[in-house]
């Protein structure tokens, strides 16, 4: 007979200061709630590398059955993940990568492809001999999505002589890293045709600066993430604030599914690459409808789960009452 057992899944989240990470956590919790014998604990490193290392060490000493990590930066988080692996804890890396390949599995979209998608979108929306000027705003360059998005973006543009990156801003994923830099660049170059920001939050920051200079109608801004909900990329495309956004799914549900498969003894792939797509005015309504439907289903499931929990409580108290009545 199979023994009743609870498995511990520890998730070391880089930070939870933005909606994208909130969504990743939410998706993990929902997926974990489908498996009552799997216990998920999330630790939030608040964008502090030393803190993330400590939290991972805590998970190692607690002997979690599976560790999931979204590393803040690649290089400094690599050794502690190697330590977990050495301790025999299967480790799933999500979204941002570490150095080398000493981990059990990776889950996330292909960030080189995301950069390529953004560049191809710009190229295919320009006329054959049109000179196109662009500004790139990168994410934190010590985190893998930033250098991979740049790599893909530059790879495609290198084939198109008419495109020219007039300035690059080294952002840090947050809106505050865009403001003054972009202002002074626009002061010196006047305007630009496109801005590619490595995520929608920085893209929104770029739009605010463009608007303060009355340039919001002449600069086309492309972001990444394509989050659903208030202030998400989908809404920004609908409101014509962004020309496009490249979908970067969080992979939260997928990471938990992988953890469950691992613990059930299934073979899993080392690389689990999620799909991405450019969202612009052509497909934004379809995307929004899809997300609405998914959300509706999600809510239904959550409601059913709470009904089931109530029924279990009622059942348990009735059983107890019965036991008292028959003198057990
Ligand atoms: C969220 C975020 C996203 C970005 C991802 C890259 O914290 O900044 O906007 O796509 O991290 O790791």
PDB file of C-alpha atoms and ligand atoms in Angstrom, residues 13-15 17-21 70-72 94-96 111 143-146 149 172-174 198-201 224-225 248, ligand 1:
ATOM      1  CA  UNK A  13      11.653  33.932  -5.833  1.00  0.00           C
ATOM      2  CA  UNK A  14      13.900  36.826  -6.889  1.00  0.00           C
ATOM      3  CA  UNK A  15      11.482  39.520  -5.713  1.00  0.00           C
ATOM      4  CA  UNK A  17       7.685  43.942  -6.336  1.00  0.00           C
ATOM      5  CA  UNK A  18       5.987  43.620  -9.716  1.00  0.00           C
ATOM      6  CA  UNK A  19       2.873  42.039 -11.197  1.00  0.00           C
ATOM      7  CA  UNK A  20       4.798  39.612 -13.374  1.00  0.00           C
ATOM      8  CA  UNK A  21       6.361  37.960 -10.310  1.00  0.00           C
ATOM      9  CA  UNK A  70      14.347  32.264 -10.150  1.00  0.00           C
ATOM     10  CA  UNK A  71      17.891  33.656  -9.810  1.00  0.00           C
ATOM     11  CA  UNK A  72      18.275  37.414  -9.407  1.00  0.00           C
ATOM     12  CA  UNK A  94      12.897  29.298 -13.833  1.00  0.00           C
ATOM     13  CA  UNK A  95      12.994  32.489 -15.966  1.00  0.00           C
ATOM     14  CA  UNK A  96      16.532  33.790 -15.293  1.00  0.00           C
ATOM     15  CA  UNK A 111      14.856  35.185 -24.559  1.00  0.00           C
ATOM     16  CA  UNK A 143      20.505  38.700 -15.376  1.00  0.00           C
ATOM     17  CA  UNK A 144      20.233  36.360 -18.355  1.00  0.00           C
ATOM     18  CA  UNK A 145      17.033  37.636 -20.028  1.00  0.00           C
ATOM     19  CA  UNK A 146      18.663  41.039 -20.514  1.00  0.00           C
ATOM     20  CA  UNK A 149      17.125  39.731 -25.411  1.00  0.00           C
ATOM     21  CA  UNK A 172      17.482  47.520 -14.320  1.00  0.00           C
ATOM     22  CA  UNK A 173      13.988  46.180 -15.236  1.00  0.00           C
ATOM     23  CA  UNK A 174      12.270  48.992 -13.347  1.00  0.00           C
ATOM     24  CA  UNK A 198      13.249  44.740 -22.363  1.00  0.00           C
ATOM     25  CA  UNK A 199      10.035  44.743 -20.370  1.00  0.00           C
ATOM     26  CA  UNK A 200       6.679  46.515 -20.311  1.00  0.00           C
ATOM     27  CA  UNK A 201       7.361  48.419 -17.091  1.00  0.00           C
ATOM     28  CA  UNK A 224       8.194  42.458 -23.282  1.00  0.00           C
ATOM     29  CA  UNK A 225       6.008  40.434 -20.840  1.00  0.00           C
ATOM     30  CA  UNK A 248       7.016  36.290 -21.778  1.00  0.00           C
TER      31      UNK A 248
HETATM   32  C1  LIG B   1       9.921  40.714 -13.508  1.00  0.00           C
HETATM   33  C2  LIG B   1      10.830  40.890 -14.670  1.00  0.00           C
HETATM   34  C3  LIG B   1      10.049  40.864 -15.959  1.00  0.00           C
HETATM   35  C4  LIG B   1      11.076  40.391 -16.905  1.00  0.00           C
HETATM   36  C5  LIG B   1      11.724  39.333 -16.081  1.00  0.00           C
HETATM   37  C6  LIG B   1      13.081  38.985 -16.506  1.00  0.00           C
HETATM   38  O1  LIG B   1      10.591  40.846 -12.288  1.00  0.00           O
HETATM   39  O2  LIG B   1      11.549  42.076 -14.545  1.00  0.00           O
HETATM   40  O3  LIG B   1       9.483  42.082 -16.288  1.00  0.00           O
HETATM   41  O4  LIG B   1      10.561  39.940 -18.092  1.00  0.00           O
HETATM   42  O5  LIG B   1      11.731  39.813 -14.770  1.00  0.00           O
HETATM   43  O6  LIG B   1      13.657  38.076 -15.631  1.00  0.00           O
END
